[in-house]
Amino acid sequence: MDNLGVPQGPVLVTGGAGYIGSHTVRALERRGVPVIVLDNLSTGHRAAVKVPLEVVDLADRAALGRVFMAYRPTAVIHFAARAYVGESVGDPSRYYRENVINTWNLLEAMRAAACRDIVFSSTCATYGDPVRVPIDETHPQQPISPYGRTKLHMEHMMQDYGRAYGLRWAALRYFNAAGASRDGDLGEHHEPETHLIPLVLGVAQGKRPEILIFGDDYDTPDGTCIRDYVHVDDLADAHLRALSKLQQGSPELVCNLGTGNGFSVREVIEAARRITGHAIPARITPRRAGDPSRLVSGGTRARELLGWTPRTTAIEDIVSDAWRFHRAFPNGYSF
Ligand code: UDP
């Protein structure tokens, strides 16, 4: 089974300077797979990339074509996209352009270069408001934000290209990516930061006075939202397995990537208090628009198809890896 962790390269990783991308690049390198990163550095970080980096925007079709000609990648792992739900509501045009149209550009460049395998970042946001939890891959896909809709369009595009042109594709629907690499030199750094764990750790570092809890009147045991936090190194591992599986002949794969465990906002804050030894003041504010009360992955597809089981599932371990990165790089990659 474990040859599923070793894809054939060279692999082009779009968005490889970003959070999940950089961890996946590291995992490929570790297995000796040649990697090229393509990133416009709009949200990614040059310091997170230690392999050849092409600073190219996916909107630039000529430059994209040149990268394919120069490196002749046999496969693509596609992370480059915008991923802020709130921003997508205010500026859907940007999301359709950067997520959908730029993915079309990428698929066309792949066709022109006869590169047929792609693994890409999808999201549990394609399910929308869950009608049942845990959410397995057969759950209806009715996204409620432009962000979720653009990711669903991307899935559909790949499916159609698969049928018509023989593209082999994997859509990995992540739940909440979290944590940081065990080596401590890669982690999560977004500008602006909107994610719970880095914000909570920012309070412990004195960067913010308090963490705001977005609603404590949800239908959950402690009233705060429950999410499935999945370690970024486990996500990286799943991408390698998915790519190997395509390269072994699977035409398409759709898998959730989550642990199946849900933790509430309060439980995350409690874990961070224990790990950091900081009081981490918290204040309840009204709900954030569009937050479902529970998002937890169900199903066994990733295990069955990819032999993937997340190794780090305890919230303490996930938060503690994130904390190691935050302590080592208090300003993220802006040294
Ligand atoms: N959250 C919160 N305060 C914050 C940021 C997030 O209470 O400052 C909550 C948010 O409502 C959600 C959970 O934490 O229930 C995880 O949010 P995050 O933005 O990290 O990920 P999302 O679930 O939106 O992908």
GROMACS .gro file of C-alpha atoms and ligand atoms in nm:
model
  360
    1MET     CA    1   0.000   0.000   0.000
    2ASP     CA    2   0.273   0.248   0.082
    3ASN     CA    3   0.393   0.295  -0.272
    4LEU     CA    4   0.078   0.509  -0.269
    5GLY     CA    5   0.289   0.771  -0.088
    6VAL     CA    6   0.543   0.806  -0.371
    7PRO     CA    7   0.416   0.973  -0.687
    8GLN     CA    8   0.617   1.007  -1.007
    9GLY     CA    9   0.746   1.356  -1.082
   10PRO     CA   10   0.819   1.616  -1.179
   11VAL     CA   11   0.516   1.760  -1.005
   12LEU     CA   12   0.405   2.120  -1.052
   13VAL     CA   13   0.248   2.256  -0.733
   14THR     CA   14   0.039   2.569  -0.781
   15GLY     CA   15   0.004   2.766  -0.461
   16GLY     CA   16   0.305   2.579  -0.324
   17ALA     CA   17   0.409   2.885  -0.124
   18GLY     CA   18   0.085   2.874   0.074
   19TYR     CA   19  -0.008   2.689   0.389
   20ILE     CA   20  -0.116   2.343   0.272
   21GLY     CA   21   0.085   2.373  -0.050
   22SER     CA   22   0.417   2.429   0.126
   23HIS     CA   23   0.362   2.128   0.352
   24THR     CA   24   0.279   1.913   0.050
   25VAL     CA   25   0.592   2.033  -0.132
   26ARG     CA   26   0.794   1.932   0.173
   27ALA     CA   27   0.634   1.586   0.174
   28LEU     CA   28   0.713   1.540  -0.197
   29GLU     CA   29   1.073   1.649  -0.146
   30ARG     CA   30   1.111   1.407   0.143
   31ARG     CA   31   1.020   1.123  -0.090
   32GLY     CA   32   1.265   1.241  -0.353
   33VAL     CA   33   0.999   1.361  -0.598
   34PRO     CA   34   1.114   1.656  -0.814
   35VAL     CA   35   0.888   1.956  -0.749
   36ILE     CA   36   0.837   2.297  -0.905
   37VAL     CA   37   0.627   2.560  -0.730
   38LEU     CA   38   0.415   2.806  -0.926
   39ASP     CA   39   0.280   3.086  -0.710
   40ASN     CA   40   0.199   3.454  -0.762
   41LEU     CA   41   0.293   3.520  -0.397
   42SER     CA   42  -0.032   3.713  -0.344
   43THR     CA   43  -0.089   3.522  -0.022
   44GLY     CA   44   0.197   3.271  -0.028
   45HIS     CA   45   0.543   3.325   0.118
   46ARG     CA   46   0.873   3.300  -0.067
   47ALA     CA   47   1.040   3.188   0.256
   48ALA     CA   48   0.818   2.879   0.266
   49VAL     CA   49   0.961   2.752  -0.065
   50LYS     CA   50   1.296   2.573  -0.087
   51VAL     CA   51   1.251   2.427  -0.439
   52PRO     CA   52   1.244   2.600  -0.780
   53LEU     CA   53   0.981   2.875  -0.761
   54GLU     CA   54   0.815   3.031  -1.065
   55VAL     CA   55   0.645   3.354  -0.962
   56VAL     CA   56   0.365   3.337  -1.216
   57ASP     CA   57  -0.002   3.426  -1.199
   58LEU     CA   58  -0.240   3.165  -1.336
   59ALA     CA   59  -0.408   3.445  -1.530
   60ASP     CA   60  -0.091   3.472  -1.743
   61ARG     CA   61  -0.150   3.195  -1.994
   62ALA     CA   62   0.169   3.259  -2.190
   63ALA     CA   63   0.386   3.236  -1.880
   64LEU     CA   64   0.199   2.927  -1.767
   65GLY     CA   65   0.266   2.762  -2.104
   66ARG     CA   66   0.635   2.847  -2.070
   67VAL     CA   67   0.652   2.682  -1.728
   68PHE     CA   68   0.500   2.361  -1.868
   69MET     CA   69   0.746   2.367  -2.159
   70ALA     CA   70   1.045   2.431  -1.933
   71TYR     CA   71   0.979   2.169  -1.665
   72ARG     CA   72   0.758   1.914  -1.841
   73PRO     CA   73   0.566   1.821  -1.525
   74THR     CA   74   0.388   1.487  -1.536
   75ALA     CA   75   0.131   1.595  -1.279
   76VAL     CA   76  -0.012   1.899  -1.104
   77ILE     CA   77  -0.125   1.955  -0.748
   78HIS     CA   78  -0.344   2.263  -0.756
   79PHE     CA   79  -0.374   2.470  -0.439
   80ALA     CA   80  -0.370   2.821  -0.586
   81ALA     CA   81  -0.707   2.980  -0.513
   82ARG     CA   82  -0.869   3.241  -0.295
   83ALA     CA   83  -1.026   3.095   0.013
   84TYR     CA   84  -1.197   3.358   0.228
   85VAL     CA   85  -1.570   3.292   0.252
   86GLY     CA   86  -1.653   3.648   0.363
   87GLU     CA   87  -1.445   3.807   0.089
   88SER     CA   88  -1.614   3.586  -0.170
   89VAL     CA   89  -1.955   3.721  -0.065
   90GLY     CA   90  -1.838   4.083  -0.110
   91ASP     CA   91  -1.633   4.026  -0.426
   92PRO     CA   92  -1.760   3.720  -0.613
   93SER     CA   93  -1.606   3.846  -0.938
   94ARG     CA   94  -1.260   3.791  -0.797
   95TYR     CA   95  -1.350   3.438  -0.692
   96TYR     CA   96  -1.492   3.338  -1.030
   97ARG     CA   97  -1.186   3.488  -1.199
   98GLU     CA   98  -0.914   3.354  -0.971
   99ASN     CA   99  -1.067   3.020  -0.883
  100VAL     CA  100  -1.273   2.919  -1.185
  101ILE     CA  101  -1.115   3.100  -1.482
  102ASN     CA  102  -0.761   3.049  -1.359
  103THR     CA  103  -0.831   2.679  -1.313
  104TRP     CA  104  -0.957   2.670  -1.671
  105ASN     CA  105  -0.626   2.831  -1.776
  106LEU     CA  106  -0.439   2.564  -1.586
  107LEU     CA  107  -0.639   2.277  -1.735
  108GLU     CA  108  -0.582   2.417  -2.083
  109ALA     CA  109  -0.207   2.443  -2.020
  110MET     CA  110  -0.214   2.083  -1.901
  111ARG     CA  111  -0.398   1.971  -2.216
  112ALA     CA  112  -0.152   2.154  -2.438
  113ALA     CA  113   0.138   1.986  -2.258
  114ALA     CA  114  -0.029   1.642  -2.243
  115CYS     CA  115  -0.010   1.646  -1.863
  116ARG     CA  116  -0.304   1.438  -1.748
  117ASP     CA  117  -0.304   1.408  -1.368
  118ILE     CA  118  -0.428   1.669  -1.123
  119VAL     CA  119  -0.502   1.665  -0.752
  120PHE     CA  120  -0.681   1.972  -0.628
  121SER     CA  121  -0.802   2.142  -0.311
  122SER     CA  122  -1.171   2.118  -0.274
  123THR     CA  123  -1.355   2.186   0.046
  124CYS     CA  124  -1.634   2.080   0.275
  125ALA     CA  125  -1.780   2.423   0.188
  126THR     CA  126  -1.909   2.258  -0.132
  127TYR     CA  127  -2.165   2.074   0.086
  128GLY     CA  128  -2.319   2.395   0.218
  129ASP     CA  129  -2.539   2.376   0.526
  130PRO     CA  130  -2.526   2.008   0.623
  131VAL     CA  131  -2.849   1.814   0.611
  132ARG     CA  132  -2.677   1.537   0.807
  133VAL     CA  133  -2.359   1.513   1.014
  134PRO     CA  134  -2.112   1.345   0.986
  135ILE     CA  135  -2.087   1.451   0.622
  136ASP     CA  136  -1.982   1.181   0.380
  137GLU     CA  137  -1.898   1.227   0.012
  138THR     CA  138  -2.251   1.143  -0.099
  139HIS     CA  139  -2.394   1.438   0.096
  140PRO     CA  140  -2.573   1.683  -0.139
  141GLN     CA  141  -2.350   1.963  -0.264
  142GLN     CA  142  -2.537   2.290  -0.219
  143PRO     CA  143  -2.273   2.549  -0.133
  144ILE     CA  144  -2.398   2.867   0.033
  145SER     CA  145  -2.109   3.102  -0.051
  146PRO     CA  146  -1.949   3.211  -0.378
  147TYR     CA  147  -1.628   3.053  -0.247
  148GLY     CA  148  -1.797   2.713  -0.207
  149ARG     CA  149  -1.968   2.752  -0.544
  150THR     CA  150  -1.641   2.829  -0.725
  151LYS     CA  151  -1.485   2.516  -0.575
  152LEU     CA  152  -1.782   2.310  -0.689
  153HIS     CA  153  -1.748   2.456  -1.040
  154MET     CA  154  -1.384   2.350  -1.033
  155GLU     CA  155  -1.486   1.994  -0.943
  156HIS     CA  156  -1.737   1.990  -1.228
  157MET     CA  157  -1.483   2.125  -1.474
  158MET     CA  158  -1.242   1.845  -1.390
  159GLN     CA  159  -1.513   1.586  -1.419
  160ASP     CA  160  -1.606   1.711  -1.767
  161TYR     CA  161  -1.240   1.728  -1.876
  162GLY     CA  162  -1.196   1.376  -1.743
  163ARG     CA  163  -1.482   1.242  -1.955
  164ALA     CA  164  -1.392   1.435  -2.268
  165TYR     CA  165  -1.013   1.453  -2.264
  166GLY     CA  166  -0.900   1.177  -2.030
  167LEU     CA  167  -0.788   1.408  -1.748
  168ARG     CA  168  -0.733   1.204  -1.432
  169TRP     CA  169  -0.834   1.409  -1.132
  170ALA     CA  170  -0.875   1.397  -0.756
  171ALA     CA  171  -1.085   1.641  -0.556
  172LEU     CA  172  -0.988   1.641  -0.190
  173ARG     CA  173  -1.255   1.805   0.021
  174TYR     CA  174  -1.078   1.938   0.328
  175PHE     CA  175  -1.241   2.011   0.657
  176ASN     CA  176  -1.047   2.258   0.880
  177ALA     CA  177  -0.676   2.249   0.799
  178ALA     CA  178  -0.473   2.313   1.114
  179GLY     CA  179  -0.137   2.259   1.283
  180ALA     CA  180   0.213   2.299   1.146
  181SER     CA  181   0.501   2.081   1.035
  182ARG     CA  182   0.679   1.886   1.311
  183ASP     CA  183   1.013   2.036   1.204
  184GLY     CA  184   0.872   2.370   1.316
  185ASP     CA  185   0.975   2.577   1.013
  186LEU     CA  186   0.650   2.563   0.815
  187GLY     CA  187   0.314   2.675   0.945
  188GLU     CA  188   0.007   2.886   0.899
  189HIS     CA  189   0.046   3.256   0.822
  190HIS     CA  190  -0.239   3.441   0.654
  191GLU     CA  191  -0.276   3.817   0.604
  192PRO     CA  192  -0.533   3.896   0.727
  193GLU     CA  193  -0.565   3.603   0.965
  194THR     CA  194  -0.923   3.485   1.008
  195HIS     CA  195  -0.874   3.129   1.131
  196LEU     CA  196  -0.949   3.029   1.485
  197ILE     CA  197  -0.629   2.850   1.593
  198PRO     CA  198  -0.374   3.111   1.474
  199LEU     CA  199  -0.593   3.388   1.617
  200VAL     CA  200  -0.615   3.214   1.955
  201LEU     CA  201  -0.238   3.161   1.959
  202GLY     CA  202  -0.192   3.526   1.862
  203VAL     CA  203  -0.372   3.618   2.185
  204ALA     CA  204  -0.132   3.395   2.380
  205GLN     CA  205   0.155   3.582   2.214
  206GLY     CA  206   0.012   3.919   2.313
  207LYS     CA  207  -0.063   4.022   1.954
  208ARG     CA  208  -0.435   4.055   2.031
  209PRO     CA  209  -0.606   4.126   2.362
  210GLU     CA  210  -0.875   3.859   2.333
  211ILE     CA  211  -1.037   3.601   2.109
  212LEU     CA  212  -1.391   3.664   1.995
  213ILE     CA  213  -1.618   3.360   2.005
  214PHE     CA  214  -1.863   3.394   1.718
  215GLY     CA  215  -2.182   3.283   1.890
  216ASP     CA  216  -2.251   3.059   2.190
  217ASP     CA  217  -2.615   2.987   2.111
  218TYR     CA  218  -2.565   2.704   1.862
  219ASP     CA  219  -2.730   2.368   1.906
  220THR     CA  220  -2.411   2.204   2.035
  221PRO     CA  221  -2.317   2.084   2.386
  222ASP     CA  222  -2.136   2.408   2.483
  223GLY     CA  223  -2.321   2.633   2.239
  224THR     CA  224  -2.018   2.705   2.016
  225CYS     CA  225  -1.954   2.574   1.666
  226ILE     CA  226  -1.797   2.235   1.613
  227ARG     CA  227  -1.534   2.177   1.343
  228ASP     CA  228  -1.320   1.886   1.228
  229TYR     CA  229  -0.956   2.002   1.254
  230VAL     CA  230  -0.722   1.800   1.035
  231HIS     CA  231  -0.344   1.824   1.063
  232VAL     CA  232  -0.174   1.987   0.765
  233ASP     CA  233   0.091   1.713   0.745
  234ASP     CA  234  -0.188   1.455   0.720
  235LEU     CA  235  -0.344   1.660   0.441
  236ALA     CA  236  -0.008   1.669   0.261
  237ASP     CA  237   0.022   1.292   0.290
  238ALA     CA  238  -0.325   1.245   0.139
  239HIS     CA  239  -0.226   1.453  -0.167
  240LEU     CA  240   0.071   1.228  -0.236
  241ARG     CA  241  -0.143   0.919  -0.201
  242ALA     CA  242  -0.413   1.062  -0.428
  243LEU     CA  243  -0.159   1.149  -0.695
  244SER     CA  244  -0.003   0.801  -0.684
  245LYS     CA  245  -0.347   0.649  -0.713
  246LEU     CA  246  -0.420   0.853  -1.028
  247GLN     CA  247  -0.081   0.760  -1.169
  248GLN     CA  248  -0.167   0.395  -1.110
  249GLY     CA  249  -0.468   0.438  -1.336
  250SER     CA  250  -0.762   0.567  -1.132
  251PRO     CA  251  -0.954   0.810  -1.352
  252GLU     CA  252  -1.115   1.013  -1.072
  253LEU     CA  253  -1.121   1.031  -0.697
  254VAL     CA  254  -1.334   1.234  -0.461
  255CYS     CA  255  -1.252   1.212  -0.091
  256ASN     CA  256  -1.324   1.402   0.224
  257LEU     CA  257  -1.021   1.474   0.435
  258GLY     CA  258  -1.113   1.506   0.799
  259THR     CA  259  -1.054   1.312   1.117
  260GLY     CA  260  -1.418   1.244   1.198
  261ASN     CA  261  -1.369   1.417   1.536
  262GLY     CA  262  -1.538   1.745   1.611
  263PHE     CA  263  -1.410   2.007   1.855
  264SER     CA  264  -1.599   2.316   1.965
  265VAL     CA  265  -1.457   2.667   1.961
  266ARG     CA  266  -1.443   2.655   2.340
  267GLU     CA  267  -1.257   2.323   2.335
  268VAL     CA  268  -0.998   2.468   2.099
  269ILE     CA  269  -0.949   2.770   2.325
  270GLU     CA  270  -0.922   2.542   2.632
  271ALA     CA  271  -0.658   2.330   2.457
  272ALA     CA  272  -0.463   2.645   2.368
  273ARG     CA  273  -0.481   2.763   2.730
  274ARG     CA  274  -0.336   2.434   2.853
  275ILE     CA  275  -0.061   2.430   2.592
  276THR     CA  276   0.048   2.793   2.612
  277GLY     CA  277  -0.010   2.845   2.984
  278HIS     CA  278  -0.174   3.176   2.889
  279ALA     CA  279  -0.520   3.276   3.016
  280ILE     CA  280  -0.638   3.370   2.662
  281PRO     CA  281  -0.932   3.599   2.740
  282ALA     CA  282  -1.239   3.522   2.529
  283ARG     CA  283  -1.550   3.726   2.460
  284ILE     CA  284  -1.879   3.613   2.307
  285THR     CA  285  -1.996   3.809   2.005
  286PRO     CA  286  -2.287   3.748   1.767
  287ARG     CA  287  -2.268   3.462   1.517
  288ARG     CA  288  -2.061   3.504   1.201
  289ALA     CA  289  -2.284   3.486   0.894
  290GLY     CA  290  -2.279   3.154   0.714
  291ASP     CA  291  -2.126   2.940   0.993
  292PRO     CA  292  -2.305   2.602   1.021
  293SER     CA  293  -2.316   2.468   1.378
  294ARG     CA  294  -2.133   2.139   1.304
  295LEU     CA  295  -1.903   2.034   1.023
  296VAL     CA  296  -1.755   1.691   1.078
  297SER     CA  297  -1.629   1.453   0.814
  298GLY     CA  298  -1.785   1.111   0.778
  299GLY     CA  299  -1.728   0.816   0.556
  300THR     CA  300  -1.432   0.590   0.501
  301ARG     CA  301  -1.344   0.668   0.140
  302ALA     CA  302  -1.001   0.820   0.202
  303ARG     CA  303  -0.906   0.516   0.407
  304GLU     CA  304  -1.042   0.268   0.155
  305LEU     CA  305  -0.915   0.435  -0.162
  306LEU     CA  306  -0.594   0.593  -0.041
  307GLY     CA  307  -0.504   0.391   0.266
  308TRP     CA  308  -0.507   0.728   0.445
  309THR     CA  309  -0.572   0.764   0.813
  310PRO     CA  310  -0.482   1.087   0.985
  311ARG     CA  311  -0.197   1.035   1.231
  312THR     CA  312  -0.253   1.344   1.447
  313THR     CA  313  -0.609   1.368   1.565
  314ALA     CA  314  -0.599   1.502   1.923
  315ILE     CA  315  -0.671   1.874   1.933
  316GLU     CA  316  -0.388   1.919   2.188
  317ASP     CA  317  -0.135   1.777   1.942
  318ILE     CA  318  -0.263   1.987   1.654
  319VAL     CA  319  -0.263   2.309   1.858
  320SER     CA  320   0.074   2.224   2.007
  321ASP     CA  321   0.234   2.186   1.662
  322ALA     CA  322   0.083   2.519   1.560
  323TRP     CA  323   0.219   2.675   1.881
  324ARG     CA  324   0.571   2.551   1.808
  325PHE     CA  325   0.562   2.735   1.474
  326HIS     CA  326   0.413   3.049   1.628
  327ARG     CA  327   0.683   3.060   1.893
  328ALA     CA  328   0.964   3.003   1.642
  329PHE     CA  329   0.824   3.259   1.397
  330PRO     CA  330   0.622   3.513   1.598
  331ASN     CA  331   0.575   3.724   1.285
  332GLY     CA  332   0.511   3.430   1.058
  333TYR     CA  333   0.726   3.443   0.746
  334SER     CA  334   0.776   3.820   0.778
  335PHE     CA  335   1.106   3.787   0.960
  336UDP     N1  336  -1.422   3.141   1.508
  336UDP     C1  337  -1.443   3.217   1.621
  336UDP     N2  338  -1.365   3.329   1.637
  336UDP     C2  339  -1.271   3.367   1.547
  336UDP     C3  340  -1.250   3.287   1.432
  336UDP     C4  341  -1.328   3.174   1.416
  336UDP     O1  342  -1.527   3.189   1.703
  336UDP     O2  343  -1.207   3.472   1.567
  336UDP     C5  344  -1.502   3.018   1.490
  336UDP     C6  345  -1.583   3.016   1.362
  336UDP     O3  346  -1.711   3.073   1.384
  336UDP     C7  347  -1.591   2.866   1.332
  336UDP     C8  348  -1.461   2.811   1.391
  336UDP     O4  349  -1.412   2.911   1.480
  336UDP     O5  350  -1.697   2.807   1.401
  336UDP     C9  351  -1.355   2.785   1.286
  336UDP     O6  352  -1.343   2.901   1.206
  336UDP     P1  353  -1.227   2.920   1.101
  336UDP     O7  354  -1.243   3.057   1.044
  336UDP     O8  355  -1.098   2.885   1.163
  336UDP     O9  356  -1.257   2.809   0.990
  336UDP     P2  357  -1.389   2.782   0.902
  336UDP    O10  358  -1.470   2.683   0.978
  336UDP    O11  359  -1.458   2.911   0.880
  336UDP    O12  360  -1.332   2.723   0.777
   0.00000   0.00000   0.00000
